[in-house]
Amino acid sequence: MITLSAPHISDAERDSVLRVLDSGMLAQGPEVAAFEAEFAARIEAEHAVAVNSGTSALHLGLMAAGVEPGQEVIVPSFTFAATANAVRLAGAEPVFVDIELDTFCMSAEAAAAACTDRTAAVMPVHLYGHPADMDAFGRLCDRRGLLLVEDAAQAHLATWNDRFVGTFGLGMFSFYPTKNMTSGEGGMITTSDAELARAARLLRNQGMERRYENEIVGFNCRMTDLHAAIGRAQLARLDEWTSRRRDIAARYDRELTSVVTPCVAPAARHVYHQYTVRVLERRDAFVDHLHENGVGAGVYYPTPVHRLPSFGLDVDLPVTEAAASQVVSIPVHPRLTDDEVSRVIEVVNAWS
Ligand SMILES: *Cc1c(COP(=O)(O)O)cnc(C)c1O
């Protein structure tokens, strides 16, 4: 089976974990601080705050920015549930809007139309590694005085007009094992606002900056030094892996014939967390065809978040519904060999 994702774990990660174990310092410590500094430097962000998951990054980021009960946050429904869960966990209401079919990202026009006097923030998702339209969302948030939050869980090193995602607004990344880089579990909040970064650090650690001088009520969402050490080893190879993902995607773009290949906006550098095609008819039979021929395939996401039992909302989002019924992600991770990529192309193109 050619797997859909596979974390790249080498001696660098193994040695890092052993180094931390031998140090005796297992919880949040110097490795976390180094990981934050290195991650911030790599994406040219001013501040980075590491936490124990991407979901925590979104949740604490929203709280640190002052999002609170009674407010609304505009989100896409075509995303992983964590995007909207974080809004609800912060006490606010997610308002679900439609996407653009070519990039699968939230429509800035639809977001503008959904603004009310309760809207606090707009939270596009850089889905599959393709940046949402940061020009349009930047203008919308400037015009209305709204907070721009970027769910960049799938988009490490993606850029919009040569600027890294996660630096346009309040950024959030995930290091779950299937993402473009991993720390086991983990997440990162990125911001240019020193006060917001400090608030996130307080929320992460029981409201303490100095030990036993708790300033606010906070969580324990700390990242451990073990996880940070894995993350640092991964970050050192992220450029190489991203190039490999982009090379594989370029081959698919050229050679796939039987499916609709993904669009890339002119301002975007896509990092292909997923290579997601559209199959206009009999999508589920296409997935079966891939599986029967030893090619991993996934549907992200089969049910729009607003219709999940956890939200259960009746909203009309026709583009989201179309995407949910057509998308299929095929293997694009950097551990694929050229022969495996050829095999994926052969199997996809055999579909008719
Ligand atoms: C993975 C993911 C998250 C959550 O990250 P975790 O590290 O799994 O908590 C949030 N949003 C999107 C779009 C994701 O893909």
mmCIF file of C-alpha atoms and ligand atoms in Angstrom:
data_model
loop_
_atom_site.group_PDB
_atom_site.id
_atom_site.type_symbol
_atom_site.label_atom_id
_atom_site.label_comp_id
_atom_site.label_asym_id
_atom_site.label_seq_id
_atom_site.Cartn_x
_atom_site.Cartn_y
_atom_site.Cartn_z
ATOM 1 C CA MET A 1 0.000 0.000 0.000
ATOM 2 C CA ILE A 2 1.268 3.472 -0.875
ATOM 3 C CA THR A 3 0.275 5.357 2.264
ATOM 4 C CA LEU A 4 -1.470 8.707 2.267
ATOM 5 C CA SER A 5 0.830 10.124 4.936
ATOM 6 C CA ALA A 6 3.908 8.967 6.812
ATOM 7 C CA PRO A 7 5.899 10.997 9.342
ATOM 8 C CA HIS A 8 9.586 11.252 8.497
ATOM 9 C CA ILE A 9 11.427 10.090 11.652
ATOM 10 C CA SER A 10 15.191 9.661 11.503
ATOM 11 C CA ASP A 11 18.180 9.465 13.834
ATOM 12 C CA ALA A 12 17.996 13.237 14.315
ATOM 13 C CA GLU A 13 14.618 12.930 16.086
ATOM 14 C CA ARG A 14 15.688 9.802 18.006
ATOM 15 C CA ASP A 15 18.940 11.433 19.183
ATOM 16 C CA SER A 16 17.103 14.615 20.193
ATOM 17 C CA VAL A 17 14.621 12.741 22.342
ATOM 18 C CA LEU A 18 17.393 10.756 24.042
ATOM 19 C CA ARG A 19 19.332 13.962 24.685
ATOM 20 C CA VAL A 20 16.301 15.455 26.446
ATOM 21 C CA LEU A 21 15.589 12.263 28.407
ATOM 22 C CA ASP A 22 19.187 12.225 29.614
ATOM 23 C CA SER A 23 19.012 15.900 30.589
ATOM 24 C CA GLY A 24 16.356 15.151 33.214
ATOM 25 C CA MET A 25 14.389 18.237 32.083
ATOM 26 C CA LEU A 26 11.248 16.737 30.542
ATOM 27 C CA ALA A 27 8.547 19.389 30.792
ATOM 28 C CA GLN A 28 8.564 22.836 29.175
ATOM 29 C CA GLY A 29 12.117 24.176 29.275
ATOM 30 C CA PRO A 30 15.022 25.225 27.055
ATOM 31 C CA GLU A 31 14.052 23.019 24.074
ATOM 32 C CA VAL A 32 10.649 24.702 23.907
ATOM 33 C CA ALA A 33 12.260 28.151 24.018
ATOM 34 C CA ALA A 34 14.685 27.166 21.249
ATOM 35 C CA PHE A 35 11.886 25.680 19.125
ATOM 36 C CA GLU A 36 9.862 28.887 19.478
ATOM 37 C CA ALA A 37 12.829 31.050 18.475
ATOM 38 C CA GLU A 38 13.716 28.862 15.490
ATOM 39 C CA PHE A 39 10.136 28.600 14.253
ATOM 40 C CA ALA A 40 9.581 32.361 14.551
ATOM 41 C CA ALA A 41 12.833 33.036 12.695
ATOM 42 C CA ARG A 42 11.973 30.617 9.896
ATOM 43 C CA ILE A 43 8.584 32.160 9.086
ATOM 44 C CA GLU A 44 9.707 35.713 9.956
ATOM 45 C CA ALA A 45 7.208 36.088 12.803
ATOM 46 C CA GLU A 46 7.972 38.304 15.774
ATOM 47 C CA HIS A 47 6.665 36.022 18.504
ATOM 48 C CA ALA A 48 5.952 32.288 18.649
ATOM 49 C CA VAL A 49 4.328 30.503 21.591
ATOM 50 C CA ALA A 50 4.442 26.698 21.619
ATOM 51 C CA VAL A 51 1.531 24.715 23.060
ATOM 52 C CA ASN A 52 0.463 21.080 23.313
ATOM 53 C CA SER A 53 -1.693 20.953 20.141
ATOM 54 C CA GLY A 54 -2.908 22.944 17.199
ATOM 55 C CA THR A 55 -6.355 23.049 18.764
ATOM 56 C CA SER A 56 -4.872 24.615 21.912
ATOM 57 C CA ALA A 57 -3.055 27.142 19.717
ATOM 58 C CA LEU A 58 -6.380 28.225 18.186
ATOM 59 C CA HIS A 59 -8.262 28.170 21.491
ATOM 60 C CA LEU A 60 -5.639 30.053 23.512
ATOM 61 C CA GLY A 61 -4.903 32.389 20.611
ATOM 62 C CA LEU A 62 -8.554 33.444 20.387
ATOM 63 C CA MET A 63 -8.767 33.891 24.172
ATOM 64 C CA ALA A 64 -5.487 35.825 24.275
ATOM 65 C CA ALA A 65 -6.873 38.135 21.582
ATOM 66 C CA GLY A 66 -9.884 38.846 23.801
ATOM 67 C CA VAL A 67 -12.547 36.888 21.881
ATOM 68 C CA GLU A 68 -15.334 36.203 24.374
ATOM 69 C CA PRO A 69 -18.912 34.968 24.835
ATOM 70 C CA GLY A 70 -21.485 36.956 22.864
ATOM 71 C CA GLN A 71 -19.101 37.488 19.952
ATOM 72 C CA GLU A 72 -18.990 35.771 16.575
ATOM 73 C CA VAL A 73 -16.058 34.436 14.582
ATOM 74 C CA ILE A 74 -16.467 33.821 10.851
ATOM 75 C CA VAL A 75 -15.093 30.434 9.781
ATOM 76 C CA PRO A 76 -15.351 28.103 6.786
ATOM 77 C CA SER A 77 -17.378 24.926 7.199
ATOM 78 C CA PHE A 78 -15.087 23.062 4.802
ATOM 79 C CA THR A 79 -12.299 22.370 7.325
ATOM 80 C CA PHE A 80 -11.378 20.110 10.210
ATOM 81 C CA ALA A 81 -13.788 20.499 13.155
ATOM 82 C CA ALA A 82 -11.009 21.936 15.360
ATOM 83 C CA THR A 83 -11.323 25.309 13.594
ATOM 84 C CA ALA A 84 -14.888 25.801 14.801
ATOM 85 C CA ASN A 85 -14.379 23.893 18.071
ATOM 86 C CA ALA A 86 -11.775 26.460 19.127
ATOM 87 C CA VAL A 87 -14.269 29.293 18.612
ATOM 88 C CA ARG A 88 -16.889 27.520 20.717
ATOM 89 C CA LEU A 89 -14.299 26.603 23.384
ATOM 90 C CA ALA A 90 -13.414 30.310 23.654
ATOM 91 C CA GLY A 91 -17.131 30.896 24.344
ATOM 92 C CA ALA A 92 -17.901 32.603 21.034
ATOM 93 C CA GLU A 93 -20.132 31.473 18.150
ATOM 94 C CA PRO A 94 -18.707 30.199 14.860
ATOM 95 C CA VAL A 95 -20.517 31.661 11.832
ATOM 96 C CA PHE A 96 -20.052 29.292 8.900
ATOM 97 C CA VAL A 97 -19.583 30.680 5.393
ATOM 98 C CA ASP A 98 -18.872 29.241 1.966
ATOM 99 C CA ILE A 99 -15.597 28.630 0.123
ATOM 100 C CA GLU A 100 -14.201 29.204 -3.362
ATOM 101 C CA LEU A 101 -14.309 25.986 -5.362
ATOM 102 C CA ASP A 102 -10.953 26.504 -7.097
ATOM 103 C CA THR A 103 -8.809 26.930 -3.948
ATOM 104 C CA PHE A 104 -11.145 25.277 -1.378
ATOM 105 C CA CYS A 105 -10.476 28.274 0.932
ATOM 106 C CA MET A 106 -13.048 30.542 2.584
ATOM 107 C CA SER A 107 -14.554 33.191 0.320
ATOM 108 C CA ALA A 108 -13.720 36.729 1.485
ATOM 109 C CA GLU A 109 -16.910 37.966 -0.166
ATOM 110 C CA ALA A 110 -19.005 35.463 1.766
ATOM 111 C CA ALA A 111 -17.185 36.438 4.965
ATOM 112 C CA ALA A 112 -17.901 40.133 4.372
ATOM 113 C CA ALA A 113 -21.584 39.366 3.857
ATOM 114 C CA ALA A 114 -21.713 37.462 7.167
ATOM 115 C CA CYS A 115 -20.322 40.291 9.334
ATOM 116 C CA THR A 116 -22.614 41.600 12.082
ATOM 117 C CA ASP A 117 -22.048 44.005 14.955
ATOM 118 C CA ARG A 118 -21.083 40.971 17.051
ATOM 119 C CA THR A 119 -18.292 39.827 14.711
ATOM 120 C CA ALA A 120 -14.944 39.870 16.512
ATOM 121 C CA ALA A 121 -12.718 37.928 14.128
ATOM 122 C CA VAL A 122 -12.457 36.339 10.718
ATOM 123 C CA MET A 123 -10.644 33.011 10.622
ATOM 124 C CA PRO A 124 -9.736 31.673 7.178
ATOM 125 C CA VAL A 125 -8.074 28.235 6.948
ATOM 126 C CA HIS A 126 -5.110 27.733 4.600
ATOM 127 C CA LEU A 127 -6.658 24.456 3.564
ATOM 128 C CA TYR A 128 -4.479 21.617 2.226
ATOM 129 C CA GLY A 129 -1.485 24.027 2.327
ATOM 130 C CA HIS A 130 -2.991 26.603 -0.061
ATOM 131 C CA PRO A 131 -3.149 30.106 1.466
ATOM 132 C CA ALA A 132 -6.522 31.842 1.685
ATOM 133 C CA ASP A 133 -6.621 35.226 -0.111
ATOM 134 C CA MET A 134 -4.684 37.321 2.399
ATOM 135 C CA ASP A 135 -5.141 40.545 0.397
ATOM 136 C CA ALA A 136 -8.923 40.267 0.486
ATOM 137 C CA PHE A 137 -9.097 39.147 4.126
ATOM 138 C CA GLY A 138 -6.584 41.824 5.167
ATOM 139 C CA ARG A 139 -8.725 44.530 3.522
ATOM 140 C CA LEU A 140 -11.931 43.185 5.085
ATOM 141 C CA CYS A 141 -10.452 43.110 8.591
ATOM 142 C CA ASP A 142 -8.857 46.565 8.223
ATOM 143 C CA ARG A 143 -12.067 48.092 6.952
ATOM 144 C CA ARG A 144 -14.181 46.666 9.771
ATOM 145 C CA GLY A 145 -11.633 46.679 12.575
ATOM 146 C CA LEU A 146 -11.763 42.891 12.946
ATOM 147 C CA LEU A 147 -9.123 40.486 14.158
ATOM 148 C CA LEU A 148 -7.630 38.301 11.390
ATOM 149 C CA VAL A 149 -6.909 34.767 12.625
ATOM 150 C CA GLU A 150 -5.136 32.304 10.327
ATOM 151 C CA ASP A 151 -5.672 28.584 10.815
ATOM 152 C CA ALA A 152 -2.337 27.576 9.282
ATOM 153 C CA ALA A 153 -2.418 24.037 10.746
ATOM 154 C CA GLN A 154 -1.822 22.613 7.267
ATOM 155 C CA ALA A 155 0.344 25.347 5.783
ATOM 156 C CA HIS A 156 3.863 25.534 7.264
ATOM 157 C CA LEU A 157 6.020 27.621 4.857
ATOM 158 C CA ALA A 158 3.147 28.478 2.521
ATOM 159 C CA THR A 159 3.362 32.087 1.311
ATOM 160 C CA TRP A 160 1.070 34.755 -0.120
ATOM 161 C CA ASN A 161 2.981 37.378 -2.147
ATOM 162 C CA ASP A 162 6.207 35.939 -0.711
ATOM 163 C CA ARG A 163 5.123 36.483 2.893
ATOM 164 C CA PHE A 164 4.679 33.459 5.157
ATOM 165 C CA VAL A 165 1.192 32.568 6.317
ATOM 166 C CA GLY A 166 0.796 32.966 10.049
ATOM 167 C CA THR A 167 2.295 36.494 9.877
ATOM 168 C CA PHE A 168 -0.667 38.342 8.333
ATOM 169 C CA GLY A 169 -2.792 38.045 11.446
ATOM 170 C CA LEU A 170 -2.817 35.874 14.539
ATOM 171 C CA GLY A 171 -1.286 32.611 13.285
ATOM 172 C CA MET A 172 -1.773 29.056 14.466
ATOM 173 C CA PHE A 173 0.085 25.909 13.392
ATOM 174 C CA SER A 174 -0.290 22.199 14.217
ATOM 175 C CA PHE A 175 2.467 19.597 14.575
ATOM 176 C CA TYR A 176 0.211 16.543 14.542
ATOM 177 C CA PRO A 177 2.011 13.550 12.937
ATOM 178 C CA THR A 178 0.267 13.813 9.557
ATOM 179 C CA LYS A 179 1.029 17.542 9.137
ATOM 180 C CA ASN A 180 3.960 18.825 7.040
ATOM 181 C CA MET A 181 6.139 18.648 10.169
ATOM 182 C CA THR A 182 5.450 17.042 13.534
ATOM 183 C CA SER A 183 6.447 17.184 17.175
ATOM 184 C CA GLY A 184 4.307 14.134 18.070
ATOM 185 C CA GLU A 185 1.517 16.435 19.199
ATOM 186 C CA GLY A 186 1.971 20.173 19.365
ATOM 187 C CA GLY A 187 1.005 23.592 18.123
ATOM 188 C CA MET A 188 2.365 27.122 17.728
ATOM 189 C CA ILE A 189 0.775 30.560 18.065
ATOM 190 C CA THR A 190 2.488 33.288 16.017
ATOM 191 C CA THR A 191 1.898 37.029 16.332
ATOM 192 C CA SER A 192 3.503 40.441 15.931
ATOM 193 C CA ASP A 193 1.716 41.634 19.094
ATOM 194 C CA ALA A 194 3.893 41.312 22.215
ATOM 195 C CA GLU A 195 0.923 41.717 24.569
ATOM 196 C CA LEU A 196 -1.018 38.977 22.816
ATOM 197 C CA ALA A 197 2.018 36.676 22.992
ATOM 198 C CA ARG A 198 2.319 37.346 26.720
ATOM 199 C CA ALA A 199 -1.397 36.647 27.245
ATOM 200 C CA ALA A 200 -1.008 33.344 25.368
ATOM 201 C CA ARG A 201 1.993 32.391 27.528
ATOM 202 C CA LEU A 202 -0.052 33.096 30.665
ATOM 203 C CA LEU A 203 -3.038 31.060 29.444
ATOM 204 C CA ARG A 204 -0.707 28.177 28.538
ATOM 205 C CA ASN A 205 0.728 27.937 32.037
ATOM 206 C CA GLN A 206 -1.919 28.456 34.751
ATOM 207 C CA GLY A 207 -1.739 32.224 34.353
ATOM 208 C CA MET A 208 1.852 32.325 35.621
ATOM 209 C CA GLU A 209 4.815 34.164 34.203
ATOM 210 C CA ARG A 210 6.684 33.978 37.512
ATOM 211 C CA ARG A 211 6.153 30.790 39.460
ATOM 212 C CA TYR A 212 3.331 30.922 42.048
ATOM 213 C CA GLU A 213 2.419 34.477 41.095
ATOM 214 C CA ASN A 214 -0.640 33.529 39.022
ATOM 215 C CA GLU A 215 -2.052 36.620 37.326
ATOM 216 C CA ILE A 216 -5.094 35.087 35.623
ATOM 217 C CA VAL A 217 -6.892 31.728 35.518
ATOM 218 C CA GLY A 218 -5.157 29.632 32.873
ATOM 219 C CA PHE A 219 -4.756 26.144 31.481
ATOM 220 C CA ASN A 220 -1.949 23.637 31.392
ATOM 221 C CA CYS A 221 -1.369 23.570 27.621
ATOM 222 C CA ARG A 222 2.417 23.466 27.780
ATOM 223 C CA MET A 223 4.529 21.687 25.196
ATOM 224 C CA THR A 224 7.154 19.351 26.670
ATOM 225 C CA ASP A 225 10.861 19.563 25.872
ATOM 226 C CA LEU A 226 10.607 16.042 24.415
ATOM 227 C CA HIS A 227 8.088 17.226 21.840
ATOM 228 C CA ALA A 228 9.970 20.449 21.161
ATOM 229 C CA ALA A 229 13.172 18.499 20.496
ATOM 230 C CA ILE A 230 11.361 16.442 17.840
ATOM 231 C CA GLY A 231 9.914 19.628 16.374
ATOM 232 C CA ARG A 232 13.343 21.272 16.116
ATOM 233 C CA ALA A 233 14.782 18.280 14.245
ATOM 234 C CA GLN A 234 11.804 18.347 11.881
ATOM 235 C CA LEU A 235 12.012 22.099 11.287
ATOM 236 C CA ALA A 236 15.607 21.672 10.133
ATOM 237 C CA ARG A 237 14.373 19.530 7.238
ATOM 238 C CA LEU A 238 11.091 21.257 6.459
ATOM 239 C CA ASP A 239 12.418 23.174 3.434
ATOM 240 C CA GLU A 240 13.723 20.000 1.832
ATOM 241 C CA TRP A 241 10.443 18.160 2.472
ATOM 242 C CA THR A 242 8.377 21.063 1.183
ATOM 243 C CA SER A 243 10.340 21.109 -2.090
ATOM 244 C CA ARG A 244 9.763 17.387 -2.457
ATOM 245 C CA ARG A 245 5.998 17.831 -1.919
ATOM 246 C CA ARG A 246 5.966 20.590 -4.526
ATOM 247 C CA ASP A 247 7.931 18.492 -7.031
ATOM 248 C CA ILE A 248 5.537 15.571 -6.659
ATOM 249 C CA ALA A 249 2.571 17.944 -7.056
ATOM 250 C CA ALA A 250 4.104 19.406 -10.224
ATOM 251 C CA ARG A 251 4.323 15.908 -11.697
ATOM 252 C CA TYR A 252 0.691 15.211 -10.809
ATOM 253 C CA ASP A 253 -0.336 18.547 -12.367
ATOM 254 C CA ARG A 254 1.373 17.579 -15.624
ATOM 255 C CA GLU A 255 0.482 13.906 -15.785
ATOM 256 C CA LEU A 256 -2.939 13.305 -14.203
ATOM 257 C CA THR A 257 -5.682 13.175 -16.807
ATOM 258 C CA SER A 258 -8.886 11.723 -15.387
ATOM 259 C CA VAL A 259 -9.514 14.159 -12.507
ATOM 260 C CA VAL A 260 -9.649 17.930 -11.836
ATOM 261 C CA THR A 261 -6.219 18.890 -10.455
ATOM 262 C CA PRO A 262 -5.914 21.655 -7.818
ATOM 263 C CA CYS A 263 -5.649 25.351 -8.785
ATOM 264 C CA VAL A 264 -3.004 27.626 -7.306
ATOM 265 C CA ALA A 265 -3.724 31.351 -6.963
ATOM 266 C CA PRO A 266 -1.044 33.521 -8.662
ATOM 267 C CA ALA A 267 0.041 35.061 -5.314
ATOM 268 C CA ALA A 268 0.219 31.693 -3.549
ATOM 269 C CA ARG A 269 3.005 29.262 -2.803
ATOM 270 C CA HIS A 270 1.133 26.014 -2.109
ATOM 271 C CA VAL A 271 2.889 23.565 0.240
ATOM 272 C CA TYR A 272 0.624 20.580 -0.517
ATOM 273 C CA HIS A 273 -0.241 19.287 2.913
ATOM 274 C CA GLN A 274 -2.697 17.393 0.714
ATOM 275 C CA TYR A 275 -2.807 17.054 -3.046
ATOM 276 C CA THR A 276 -6.564 17.176 -3.496
ATOM 277 C CA VAL A 277 -8.301 16.487 -6.772
ATOM 278 C CA ARG A 278 -11.964 16.739 -7.651
ATOM 279 C CA VAL A 279 -13.859 13.800 -9.095
ATOM 280 C CA LEU A 280 -17.132 15.068 -10.495
ATOM 281 C CA GLU A 281 -18.999 11.773 -10.565
ATOM 282 C CA ARG A 282 -18.873 8.579 -8.513
ATOM 283 C CA ARG A 283 -16.240 9.921 -6.140
ATOM 284 C CA ASP A 284 -16.579 7.057 -3.640
ATOM 285 C CA ALA A 285 -16.085 4.474 -6.399
ATOM 286 C CA PHE A 286 -12.897 6.327 -7.384
ATOM 287 C CA VAL A 287 -11.630 6.043 -3.789
ATOM 288 C CA ASP A 288 -12.408 2.300 -3.833
ATOM 289 C CA HIS A 289 -10.540 1.983 -7.139
ATOM 290 C CA LEU A 290 -7.429 3.582 -5.590
ATOM 291 C CA HIS A 291 -7.597 1.394 -2.476
ATOM 292 C CA GLU A 292 -8.109 -1.781 -4.527
ATOM 293 C CA ASN A 293 -4.962 -0.903 -6.458
ATOM 294 C CA GLY A 294 -2.810 -0.239 -3.397
ATOM 295 C CA VAL A 295 -2.963 3.559 -3.411
ATOM 296 C CA GLY A 296 -3.919 5.370 -0.201
ATOM 297 C CA ALA A 297 -6.643 8.004 -0.604
ATOM 298 C CA GLY A 298 -8.678 10.125 1.789
ATOM 299 C CA VAL A 299 -11.694 12.393 1.771
ATOM 300 C CA TYR A 300 -11.047 15.615 3.727
ATOM 301 C CA TYR A 301 -13.711 16.330 4.742
ATOM 302 C CA PRO A 302 -16.798 14.254 3.952
ATOM 303 C CA THR A 303 -19.205 16.218 6.184
ATOM 304 C CA PRO A 304 -19.105 20.026 6.394
ATOM 305 C CA VAL A 305 -18.556 21.077 10.013
ATOM 306 C CA HIS A 306 -21.853 22.968 10.321
ATOM 307 C CA ARG A 307 -23.748 19.710 9.685
ATOM 308 C CA LEU A 308 -21.778 17.574 12.171
ATOM 309 C CA PRO A 309 -23.813 16.501 15.229
ATOM 310 C CA SER A 310 -21.557 18.746 17.344
ATOM 311 C CA PHE A 311 -22.922 21.873 15.592
ATOM 312 C CA GLY A 312 -26.010 20.659 13.751
ATOM 313 C CA LEU A 313 -26.737 23.948 11.979
ATOM 314 C CA ASP A 314 -28.947 24.430 8.969
ATOM 315 C CA VAL A 315 -26.971 26.784 6.720
ATOM 316 C CA ASP A 316 -27.013 26.802 2.929
ATOM 317 C CA LEU A 317 -23.410 26.453 1.699
ATOM 318 C CA PRO A 318 -23.664 25.038 -1.833
ATOM 319 C CA VAL A 319 -19.972 25.286 -2.782
ATOM 320 C CA THR A 320 -18.967 23.577 0.458
ATOM 321 C CA GLU A 321 -21.466 20.770 -0.240
ATOM 322 C CA ALA A 322 -20.144 20.347 -3.789
ATOM 323 C CA ALA A 323 -16.531 20.188 -2.590
ATOM 324 C CA ALA A 324 -17.398 17.694 0.161
ATOM 325 C CA SER A 325 -18.935 15.377 -2.436
ATOM 326 C CA GLN A 326 -16.063 15.672 -4.962
ATOM 327 C CA VAL A 327 -12.704 15.877 -3.165
ATOM 328 C CA VAL A 328 -10.126 13.107 -2.898
ATOM 329 C CA SER A 329 -6.610 13.523 -1.511
ATOM 330 C CA ILE A 330 -3.878 11.310 -2.952
ATOM 331 C CA PRO A 331 -0.392 10.613 -1.531
ATOM 332 C CA VAL A 332 2.027 13.579 -1.785
ATOM 333 C CA HIS A 333 4.241 13.165 1.296
ATOM 334 C CA PRO A 334 8.026 13.495 0.936
ATOM 335 C CA ARG A 335 8.811 9.846 1.654
ATOM 336 C CA LEU A 336 7.228 8.696 -1.617
ATOM 337 C CA THR A 337 9.716 7.315 -4.139
ATOM 338 C CA ASP A 338 9.582 8.338 -7.812
ATOM 339 C CA ASP A 339 8.339 4.838 -8.633
ATOM 340 C CA GLU A 340 5.496 5.200 -6.155
ATOM 341 C CA VAL A 341 4.541 8.546 -7.656
ATOM 342 C CA SER A 342 4.502 6.896 -11.110
ATOM 343 C CA ARG A 343 2.305 4.136 -9.750
ATOM 344 C CA VAL A 344 -0.163 6.652 -8.263
ATOM 345 C CA ILE A 345 -0.384 8.406 -11.644
ATOM 346 C CA GLU A 346 -0.924 5.106 -13.448
ATOM 347 C CA VAL A 347 -3.732 4.048 -11.086
ATOM 348 C CA VAL A 348 -5.474 7.453 -11.118
ATOM 349 C CA ASN A 349 -5.323 7.652 -14.903
ATOM 350 C CA ALA A 350 -6.726 4.133 -15.254
ATOM 351 C CA TRP A 351 -10.010 5.449 -13.822
ATOM 352 C CA SER A 352 -12.665 6.333 -16.328
HETATM 353 C C1 LIG B 1 -4.904 19.521 12.349
HETATM 354 C C2 LIG B 1 -5.767 20.704 12.284
HETATM 355 C C3 LIG B 1 -6.127 21.428 13.431
HETATM 356 C C4 LIG B 1 -5.864 20.958 14.831
HETATM 357 O O1 LIG B 1 -4.566 20.631 15.111
HETATM 358 P P1 LIG B 1 -4.256 19.541 16.264
HETATM 359 O O2 LIG B 1 -2.765 19.678 16.421
HETATM 360 O O3 LIG B 1 -4.667 18.211 15.721
HETATM 361 O O4 LIG B 1 -4.996 19.915 17.473
HETATM 362 C C5 LIG B 1 -6.846 22.610 13.274
HETATM 363 N N1 LIG B 1 -7.214 23.037 12.065
HETATM 364 C C6 LIG B 1 -6.915 22.359 10.947
HETATM 365 C C7 LIG B 1 -7.356 22.914 9.627
HETATM 366 C C8 LIG B 1 -6.195 21.163 11.017
HETATM 367 O O5 LIG B 1 -5.924 20.487 9.897
#
